[in-house]
Coordinates of C-alpha atoms and ligand atoms in Angstrom, one line a residue:
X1 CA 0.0 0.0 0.0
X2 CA 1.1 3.5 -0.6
X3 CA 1.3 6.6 1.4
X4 CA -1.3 8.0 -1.3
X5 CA -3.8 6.0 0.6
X6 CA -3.3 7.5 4.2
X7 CA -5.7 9.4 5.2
X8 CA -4.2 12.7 7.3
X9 CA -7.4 13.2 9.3
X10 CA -8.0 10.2 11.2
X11 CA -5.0 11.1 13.6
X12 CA -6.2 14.8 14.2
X13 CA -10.0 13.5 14.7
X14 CA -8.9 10.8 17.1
X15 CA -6.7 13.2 18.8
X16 CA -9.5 15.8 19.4
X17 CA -12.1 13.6 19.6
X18 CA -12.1 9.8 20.7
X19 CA -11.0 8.2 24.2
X20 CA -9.2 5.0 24.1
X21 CA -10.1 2.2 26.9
X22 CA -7.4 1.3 29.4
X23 CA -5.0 4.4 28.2
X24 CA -3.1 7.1 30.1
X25 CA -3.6 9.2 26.8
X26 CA -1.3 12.0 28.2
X27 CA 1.5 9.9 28.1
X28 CA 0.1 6.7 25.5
X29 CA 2.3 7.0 22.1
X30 CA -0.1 7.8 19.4
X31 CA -2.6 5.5 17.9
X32 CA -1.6 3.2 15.1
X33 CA -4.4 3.7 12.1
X34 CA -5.4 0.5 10.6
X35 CA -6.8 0.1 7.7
X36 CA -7.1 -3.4 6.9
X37 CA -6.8 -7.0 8.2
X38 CA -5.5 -10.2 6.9
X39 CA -5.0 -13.6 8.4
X40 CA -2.2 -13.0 11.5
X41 CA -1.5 -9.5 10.0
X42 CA -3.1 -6.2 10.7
X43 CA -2.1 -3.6 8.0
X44 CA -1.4 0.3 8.8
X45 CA -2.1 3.0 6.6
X46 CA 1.3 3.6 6.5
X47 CA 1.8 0.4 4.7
X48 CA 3.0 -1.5 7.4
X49 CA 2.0 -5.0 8.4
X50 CA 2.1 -6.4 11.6
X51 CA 1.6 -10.1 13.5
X52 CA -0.9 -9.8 15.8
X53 CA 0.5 -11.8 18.8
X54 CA -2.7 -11.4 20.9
X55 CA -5.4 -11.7 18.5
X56 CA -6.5 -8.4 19.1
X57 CA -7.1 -7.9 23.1
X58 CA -8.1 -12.2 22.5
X59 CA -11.2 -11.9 20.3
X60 CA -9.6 -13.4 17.0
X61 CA -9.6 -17.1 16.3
X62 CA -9.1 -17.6 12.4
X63 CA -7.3 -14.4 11.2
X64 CA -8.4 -10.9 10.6
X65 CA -11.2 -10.5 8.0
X66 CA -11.6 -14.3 7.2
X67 CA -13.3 -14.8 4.1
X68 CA -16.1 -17.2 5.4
X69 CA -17.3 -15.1 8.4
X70 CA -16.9 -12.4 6.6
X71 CA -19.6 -13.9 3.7
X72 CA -21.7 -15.2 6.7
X73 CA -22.2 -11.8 7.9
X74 CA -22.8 -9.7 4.8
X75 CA -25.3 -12.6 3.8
X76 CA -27.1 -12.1 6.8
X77 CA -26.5 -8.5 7.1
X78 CA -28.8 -8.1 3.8
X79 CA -31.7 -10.7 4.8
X80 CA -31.9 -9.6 8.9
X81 CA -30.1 -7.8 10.3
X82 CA -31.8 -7.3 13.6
X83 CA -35.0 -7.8 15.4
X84 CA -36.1 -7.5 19.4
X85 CA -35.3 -10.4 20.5
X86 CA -38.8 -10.5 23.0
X87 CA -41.7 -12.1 21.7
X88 CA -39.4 -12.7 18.2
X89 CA -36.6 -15.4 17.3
X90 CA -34.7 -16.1 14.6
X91 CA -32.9 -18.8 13.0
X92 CA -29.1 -17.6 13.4
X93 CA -29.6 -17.5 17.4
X94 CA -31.7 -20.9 17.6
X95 CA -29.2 -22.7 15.6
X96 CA -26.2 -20.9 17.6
X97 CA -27.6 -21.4 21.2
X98 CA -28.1 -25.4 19.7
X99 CA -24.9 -25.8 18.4
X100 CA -23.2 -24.2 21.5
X101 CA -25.3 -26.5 24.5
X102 CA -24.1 -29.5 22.0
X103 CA -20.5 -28.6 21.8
X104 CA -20.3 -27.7 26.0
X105 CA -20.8 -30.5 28.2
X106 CA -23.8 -32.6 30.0
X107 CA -27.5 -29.9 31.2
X108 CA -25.7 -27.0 30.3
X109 CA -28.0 -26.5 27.7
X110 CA -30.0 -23.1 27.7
X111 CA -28.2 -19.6 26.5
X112 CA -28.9 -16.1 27.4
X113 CA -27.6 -13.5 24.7
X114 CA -25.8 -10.4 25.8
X115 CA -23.2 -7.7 24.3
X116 CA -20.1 -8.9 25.6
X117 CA -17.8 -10.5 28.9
X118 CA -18.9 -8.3 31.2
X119 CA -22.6 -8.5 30.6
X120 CA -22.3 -12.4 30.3
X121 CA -21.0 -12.2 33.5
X122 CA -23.7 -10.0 34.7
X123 CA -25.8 -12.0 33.6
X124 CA -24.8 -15.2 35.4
X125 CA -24.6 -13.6 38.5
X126 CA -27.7 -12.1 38.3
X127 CA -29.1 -15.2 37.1
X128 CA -27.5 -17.1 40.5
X129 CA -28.7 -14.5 42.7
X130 CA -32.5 -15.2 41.2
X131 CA -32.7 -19.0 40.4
X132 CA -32.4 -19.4 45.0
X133 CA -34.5 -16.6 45.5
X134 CA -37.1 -18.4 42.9
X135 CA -37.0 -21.4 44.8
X136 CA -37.6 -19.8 48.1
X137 CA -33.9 -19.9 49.6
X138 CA -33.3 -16.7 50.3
X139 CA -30.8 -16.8 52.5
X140 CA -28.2 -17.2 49.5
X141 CA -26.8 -13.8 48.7
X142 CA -23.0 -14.0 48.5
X143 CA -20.2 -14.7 45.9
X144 CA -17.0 -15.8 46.0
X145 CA -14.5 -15.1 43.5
X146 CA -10.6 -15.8 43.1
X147 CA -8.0 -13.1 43.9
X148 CA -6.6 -11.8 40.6
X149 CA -9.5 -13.1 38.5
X150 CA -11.1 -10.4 36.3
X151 CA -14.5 -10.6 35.1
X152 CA -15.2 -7.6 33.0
X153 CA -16.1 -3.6 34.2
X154 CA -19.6 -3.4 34.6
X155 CA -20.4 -3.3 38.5
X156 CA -21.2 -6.5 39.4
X157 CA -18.0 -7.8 36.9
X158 CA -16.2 -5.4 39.2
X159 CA -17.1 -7.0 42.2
X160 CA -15.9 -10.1 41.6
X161 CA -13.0 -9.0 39.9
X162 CA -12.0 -6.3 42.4
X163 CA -8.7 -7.9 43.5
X164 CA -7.1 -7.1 39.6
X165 CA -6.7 -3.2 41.2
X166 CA -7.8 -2.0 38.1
X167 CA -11.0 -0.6 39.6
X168 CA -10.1 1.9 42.9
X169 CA -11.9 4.6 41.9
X170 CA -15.2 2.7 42.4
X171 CA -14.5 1.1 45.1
X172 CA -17.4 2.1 47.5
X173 CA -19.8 0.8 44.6
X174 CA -18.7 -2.4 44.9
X175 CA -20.6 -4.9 46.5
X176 CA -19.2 -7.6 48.8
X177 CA -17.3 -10.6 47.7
X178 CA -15.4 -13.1 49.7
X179 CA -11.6 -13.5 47.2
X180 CA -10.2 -17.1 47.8
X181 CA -6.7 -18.2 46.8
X182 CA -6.0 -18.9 43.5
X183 CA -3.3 -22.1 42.7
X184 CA -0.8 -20.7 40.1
X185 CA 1.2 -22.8 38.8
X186 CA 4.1 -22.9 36.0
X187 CA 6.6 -25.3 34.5
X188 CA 8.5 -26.7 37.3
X189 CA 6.8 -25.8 40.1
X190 CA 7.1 -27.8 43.2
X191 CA 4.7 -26.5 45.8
X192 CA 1.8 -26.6 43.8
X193 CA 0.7 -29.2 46.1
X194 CA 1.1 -27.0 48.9
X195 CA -0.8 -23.9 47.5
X196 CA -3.6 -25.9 46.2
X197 CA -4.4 -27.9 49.8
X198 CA -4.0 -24.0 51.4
X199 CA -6.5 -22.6 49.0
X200 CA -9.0 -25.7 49.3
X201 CA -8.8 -25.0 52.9
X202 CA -10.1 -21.8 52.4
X203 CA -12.7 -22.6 50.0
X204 CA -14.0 -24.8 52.7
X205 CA -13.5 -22.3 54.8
X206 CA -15.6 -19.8 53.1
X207 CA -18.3 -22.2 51.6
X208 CA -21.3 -21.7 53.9
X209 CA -25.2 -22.4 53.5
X210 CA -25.3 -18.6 52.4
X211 CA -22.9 -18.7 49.4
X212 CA -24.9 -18.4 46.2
X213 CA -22.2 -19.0 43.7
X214 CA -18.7 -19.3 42.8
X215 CA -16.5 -17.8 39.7
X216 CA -13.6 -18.4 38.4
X217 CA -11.8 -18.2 34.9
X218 CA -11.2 -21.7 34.3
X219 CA -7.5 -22.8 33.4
X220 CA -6.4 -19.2 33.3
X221 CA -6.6 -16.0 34.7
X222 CA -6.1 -13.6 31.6
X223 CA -6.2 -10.3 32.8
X224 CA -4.1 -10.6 35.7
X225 CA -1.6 -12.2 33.4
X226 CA -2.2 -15.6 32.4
X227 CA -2.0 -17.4 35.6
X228 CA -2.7 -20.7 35.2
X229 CA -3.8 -23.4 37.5
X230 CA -4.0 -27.4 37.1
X231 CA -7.7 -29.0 35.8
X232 CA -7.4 -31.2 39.6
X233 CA -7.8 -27.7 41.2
X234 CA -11.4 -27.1 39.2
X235 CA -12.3 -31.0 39.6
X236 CA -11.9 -30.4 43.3
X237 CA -13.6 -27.0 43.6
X238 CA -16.8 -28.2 41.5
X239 CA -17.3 -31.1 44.2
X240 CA -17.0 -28.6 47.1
X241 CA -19.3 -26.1 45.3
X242 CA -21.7 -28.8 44.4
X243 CA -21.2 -30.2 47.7
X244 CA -22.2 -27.0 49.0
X245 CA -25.6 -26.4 47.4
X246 CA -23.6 -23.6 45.3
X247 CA -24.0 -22.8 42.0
X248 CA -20.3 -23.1 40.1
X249 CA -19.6 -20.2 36.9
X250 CA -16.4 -20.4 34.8
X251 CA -15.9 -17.4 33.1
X252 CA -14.8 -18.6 29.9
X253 CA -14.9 -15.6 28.2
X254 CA -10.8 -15.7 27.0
X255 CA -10.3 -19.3 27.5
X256 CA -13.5 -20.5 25.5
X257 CA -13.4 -21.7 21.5
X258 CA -10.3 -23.6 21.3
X259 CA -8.1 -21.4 23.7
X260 CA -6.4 -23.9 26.1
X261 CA -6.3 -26.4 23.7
X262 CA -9.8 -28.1 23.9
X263 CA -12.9 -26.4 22.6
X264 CA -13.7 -25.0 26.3
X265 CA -11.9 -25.3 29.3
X266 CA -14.3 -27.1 31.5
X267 CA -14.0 -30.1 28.5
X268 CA -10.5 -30.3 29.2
X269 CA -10.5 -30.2 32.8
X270 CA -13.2 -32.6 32.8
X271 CA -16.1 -30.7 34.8
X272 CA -19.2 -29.4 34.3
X273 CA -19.9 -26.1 35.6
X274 CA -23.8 -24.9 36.3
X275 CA -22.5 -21.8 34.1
X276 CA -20.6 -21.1 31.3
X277 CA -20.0 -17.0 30.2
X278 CA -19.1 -16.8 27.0
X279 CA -17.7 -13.9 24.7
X280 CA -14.2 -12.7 22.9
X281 CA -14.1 -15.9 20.3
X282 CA -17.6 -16.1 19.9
X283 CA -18.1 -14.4 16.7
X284 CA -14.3 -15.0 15.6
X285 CA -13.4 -11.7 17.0
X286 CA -16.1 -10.0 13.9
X287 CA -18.5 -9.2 16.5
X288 CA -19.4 -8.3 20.0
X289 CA -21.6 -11.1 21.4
X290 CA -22.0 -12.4 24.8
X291 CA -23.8 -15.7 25.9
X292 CA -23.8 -16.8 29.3
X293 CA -25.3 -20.9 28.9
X294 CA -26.8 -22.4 32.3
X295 CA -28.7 -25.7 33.3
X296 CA -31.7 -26.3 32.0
X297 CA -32.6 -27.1 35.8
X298 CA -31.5 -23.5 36.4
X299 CA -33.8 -22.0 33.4
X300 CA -36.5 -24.0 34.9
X301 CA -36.4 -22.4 38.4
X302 CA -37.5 -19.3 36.1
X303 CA -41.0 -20.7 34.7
X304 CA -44.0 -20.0 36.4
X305 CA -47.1 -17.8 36.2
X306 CA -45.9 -14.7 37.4
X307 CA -43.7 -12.3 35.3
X308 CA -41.6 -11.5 38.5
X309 CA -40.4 -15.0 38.6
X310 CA -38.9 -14.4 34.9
X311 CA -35.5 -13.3 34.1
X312 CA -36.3 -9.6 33.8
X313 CA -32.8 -8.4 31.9
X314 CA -31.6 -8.0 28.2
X315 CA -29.9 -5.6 26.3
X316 CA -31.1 -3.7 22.6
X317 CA -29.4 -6.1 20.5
X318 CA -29.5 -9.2 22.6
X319 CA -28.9 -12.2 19.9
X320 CA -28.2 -10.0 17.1
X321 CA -28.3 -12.2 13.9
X322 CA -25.2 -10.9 12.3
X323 CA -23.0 -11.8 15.9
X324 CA -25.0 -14.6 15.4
X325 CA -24.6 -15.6 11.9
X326 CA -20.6 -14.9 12.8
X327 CA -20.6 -17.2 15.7
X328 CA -22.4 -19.9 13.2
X329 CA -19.5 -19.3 10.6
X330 CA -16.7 -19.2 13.7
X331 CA -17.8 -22.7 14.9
X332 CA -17.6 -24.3 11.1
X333 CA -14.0 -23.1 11.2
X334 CA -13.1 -24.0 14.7
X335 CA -14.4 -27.5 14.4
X336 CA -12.2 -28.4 11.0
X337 CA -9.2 -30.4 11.4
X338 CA -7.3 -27.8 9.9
X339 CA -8.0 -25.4 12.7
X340 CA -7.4 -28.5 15.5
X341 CA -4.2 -29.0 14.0
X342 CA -3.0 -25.4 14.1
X343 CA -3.9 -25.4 17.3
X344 CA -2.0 -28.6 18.1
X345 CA 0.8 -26.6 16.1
X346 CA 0.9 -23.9 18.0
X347 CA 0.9 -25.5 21.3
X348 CA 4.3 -27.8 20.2
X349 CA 5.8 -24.5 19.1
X350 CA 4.7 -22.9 22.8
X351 CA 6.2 -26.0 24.3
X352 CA 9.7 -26.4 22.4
X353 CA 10.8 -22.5 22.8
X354 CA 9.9 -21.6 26.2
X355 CA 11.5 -25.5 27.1
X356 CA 15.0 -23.7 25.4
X357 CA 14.3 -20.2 27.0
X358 CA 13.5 -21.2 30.6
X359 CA 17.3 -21.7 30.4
X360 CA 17.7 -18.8 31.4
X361 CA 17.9 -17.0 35.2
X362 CA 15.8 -14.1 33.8
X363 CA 12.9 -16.1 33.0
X364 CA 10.1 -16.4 36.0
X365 CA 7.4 -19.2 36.0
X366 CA 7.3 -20.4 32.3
X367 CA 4.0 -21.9 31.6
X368 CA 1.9 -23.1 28.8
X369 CA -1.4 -23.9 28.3
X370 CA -3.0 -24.8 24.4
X371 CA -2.0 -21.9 22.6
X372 CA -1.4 -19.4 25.2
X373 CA 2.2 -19.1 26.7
X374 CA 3.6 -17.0 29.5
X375 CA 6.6 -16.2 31.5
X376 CA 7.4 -13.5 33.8
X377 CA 10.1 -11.0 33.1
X378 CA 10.6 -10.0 36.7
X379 CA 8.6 -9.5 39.6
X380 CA 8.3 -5.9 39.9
X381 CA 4.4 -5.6 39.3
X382 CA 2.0 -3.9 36.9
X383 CA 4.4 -0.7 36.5
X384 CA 7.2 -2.8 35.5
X385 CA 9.3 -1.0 32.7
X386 CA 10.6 -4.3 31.1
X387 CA 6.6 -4.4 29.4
X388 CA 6.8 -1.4 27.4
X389 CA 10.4 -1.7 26.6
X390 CA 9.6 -5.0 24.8
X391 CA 6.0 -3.9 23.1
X392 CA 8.6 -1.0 21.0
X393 CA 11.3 -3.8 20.1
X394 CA 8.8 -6.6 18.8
X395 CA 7.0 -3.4 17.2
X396 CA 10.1 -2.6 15.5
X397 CA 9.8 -6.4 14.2
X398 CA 7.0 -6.2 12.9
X399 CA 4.6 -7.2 15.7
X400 CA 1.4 -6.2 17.8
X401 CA 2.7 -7.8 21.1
X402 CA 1.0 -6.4 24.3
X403 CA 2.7 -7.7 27.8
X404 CA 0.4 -7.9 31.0
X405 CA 3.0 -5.8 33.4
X406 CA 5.8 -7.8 33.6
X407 CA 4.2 -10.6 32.2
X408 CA 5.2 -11.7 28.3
X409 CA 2.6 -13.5 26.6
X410 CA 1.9 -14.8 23.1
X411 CA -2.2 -15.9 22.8
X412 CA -2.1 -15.8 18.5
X413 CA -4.7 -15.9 16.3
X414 CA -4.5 -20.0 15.1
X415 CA -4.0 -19.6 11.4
X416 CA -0.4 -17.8 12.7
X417 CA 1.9 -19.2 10.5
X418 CA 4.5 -21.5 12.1
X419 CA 7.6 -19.5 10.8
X420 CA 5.6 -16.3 12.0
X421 CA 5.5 -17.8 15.6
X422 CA 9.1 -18.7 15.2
X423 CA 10.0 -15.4 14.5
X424 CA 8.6 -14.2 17.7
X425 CA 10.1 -16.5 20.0
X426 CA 13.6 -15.8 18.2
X427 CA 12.6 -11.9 18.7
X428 CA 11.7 -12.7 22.7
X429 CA 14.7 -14.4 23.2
X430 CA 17.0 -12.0 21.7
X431 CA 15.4 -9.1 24.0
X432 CA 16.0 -11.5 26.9
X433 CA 19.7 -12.2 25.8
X434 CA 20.6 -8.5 25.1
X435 CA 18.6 -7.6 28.7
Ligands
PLP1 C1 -12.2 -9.8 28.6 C2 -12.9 -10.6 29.7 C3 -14.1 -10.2 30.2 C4 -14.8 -8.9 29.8 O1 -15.2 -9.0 28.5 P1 -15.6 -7.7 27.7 O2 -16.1 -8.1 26.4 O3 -14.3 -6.9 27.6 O4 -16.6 -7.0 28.5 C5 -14.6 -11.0 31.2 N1 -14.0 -12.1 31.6 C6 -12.8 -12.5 31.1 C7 -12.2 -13.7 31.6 C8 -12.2 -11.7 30.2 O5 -11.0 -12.1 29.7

């Protein structure tokens, strides 16, 4: 692309106008202008291209603009392209919220449509909060969540995510909710044992009859920079919370459609959640859509003659048909054997670089899980320098790469090429050999 095609207002506009989401913009370097998408690469009106290493904040799944969603959308765009979803349905969301209780295991078979993360996460709160007071139990009001878990930044996301320090200037908004331990574990790590009896202990500790539900982001905390925890720590927290009378949400939001490896995380730990939340990789990154997929049991505490009894929540363009018609499209390409064996590709890549890297004394807590690999750089915190230093050398390179703090992460789309993914290990372990 030439320089003929870049267009010398968008800067000035943005500059005067727009505010960009998690950005000191005082200090922010200015905003790189894209102007189209392509597979892995993102291209700038300058003409450059660059790998996206994090699938754009971890909504992408097949590439930027692939062809097939892309045809599913327009398609759909000129035969529906919205209707109130009350006293209305449409074939798109039927044949979405079908596919979706097939593919996620055992009851969990009914789905409520929402915008995004935080409002499927909303939602399934809200939802837990309801079903006990539908059935009569009143007494269960509370929540427990996981410290360094982030749910999203609507208020009652918030709550529950309040220990990611992201959200003091709300604080007095925020309603109560008990944090528990969360096990993080890495490559190598030999107390895992330890850390995972100590924060069952105070599970049990904190499960009483009063405790409505529990949340966690199963696998991996994203936000709070990819901490990841074993599948035997979930098995043993869904027979406690069952055990309990609680109701158990994962947050799948980032680790859902292929993520870790498996289709959704609760497959490949082996448990089945009362909840699921669902968002970022439902459309294939095309289209904000959240879905939050319960029990049927938990649906039915939610029939009866009186309106109060009914879910009484939903947003303008709950189960719009083009997020819809995207998800549809997403799910054709996620289930191919192409996309299971990029997947598989990416993870053996993961696994054979960070073995060779974790060499090294600089590198904290190496740790994989499907296509998402981590390590810490040092353990200085969210205002570490090394983060920013890094984003401007792999930027240099050629690539969008976004570290959490201190924490350096690659989370690709899966169509990355295998060279591509090379490159950026090759560029990580340069910066960590020059450092
Ligand atoms: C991103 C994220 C959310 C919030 O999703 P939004 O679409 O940004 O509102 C919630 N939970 C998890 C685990 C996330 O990663």
């Amino acid at each position: 692309m030439s320089d003929s095609t870049r267009d010398p207002d968008v800067l000035e506009l943005d500059r005067r106008h727009v505010w960009h989401p998690y950005t000191q913009e005082q200090t922010a370097p200015v905003p790189l202008v894209a102007v189209a998408g392509k597979g892995a690469r993102i291209v700038l009106d300058d003409g450059r291209e660059l790998i996206d290493l994090v699938s754009s904040w971890w909504v992408n799944l097949h590439g930027h603009g692939h062809p097939a969603i892309a045809a599913a959308v327009a398609a759909q765009a000129a035969r529906l392209e919205q209707v109130i979803f009350a006293d209305f349905t449409h074939a798109p969301a039927a044949r979405l919220a079908a596919r979706l209780a097939d593919l996620l295991p055992g009851k969990l078979d009914r789905v409520f449509y929402s915008d995004n993360g935080s409002t499927a996460v909303e939602v399934a709160l809200k939802v837990a909060l309801q079903y006990f007071a539908n059935r009569g139990d009143v007494g269960r009001r509370h929540l427990l969540a996981f410290q360094g878990g982030y749910h999203g930044d609507t208020v009652g996301a918030m709550s529950v995510g309040k220990s990611s320090g992201y959200f003091r200037a709300w604080e007095e908004l925020l309603f109560p909710v008990d944090m528990l331990p969360f096990p993080a574990t890495w490559i190598g790590d030999e107390a895992i044992e330890a850390k995972e009896t100590e924060a069952f202990a105070a599970l049990d500790a904190a499960l009483s009859d009063g405790v409505a539900a529990v949340i966690i982001e199963p696998l991996i905390q994203g936000a709070s920079g990819m901490r990841m925890c074993r599948p035997e720590f979930l098995q043993g927290l869904a027979s406690r919370v069952k055990n309990a009378g609680a109701l158990l949400i994962f947050d799948e939001v980032m680790t859902g459609f292929g993520r870790t490896g498996a289709l959704f995380a609760c497959l490949k730990a082996g448990v089945e959640p009362d909840m699921v939340c669902l968002s970022k990789g439902l459309t294939g990154g095309f289209l904000p859509m959240g879905a939050t997929v319960v029990r049927e049991e938990i649906h039915q505490a939610f029939l009866s003659e009186s309106l109060s009894q009914a879910f009484l929540h939903g947003h303008s363009y709950t189960a719009n048909p083009l997020g819809c018609a995207a998800g549809l499209a997403s799910l054709d390409l996620l289930l191919g054997a192409d996309c299971q064996a990029q997947r598989a590709g990416i993870e053996a890549i993961h696994r054979e670089r960070l073995q060779a890297l974790s060499l090294r004394p600089k590198v904290l807590r190496p740790r994989v899980t499907g296509t998402i690999a981590a390590l810490d750089l040092d353990d200085s915190g969210y205002a570490s320098a090394q983060g920013p230093r890094l984003r401007e050398l792999f930027l240099e390179r050629g690539f969008l790469f976004r570290p959490l703090g201190p924490v350096a992460y690659f989370l690709p789309p899966y169509c990355l090429e295998a060279a591509d993914l090379h490159r950026a290990w090759d560029t990580l372990e340069g910066a960590l050999s020059r450092a």
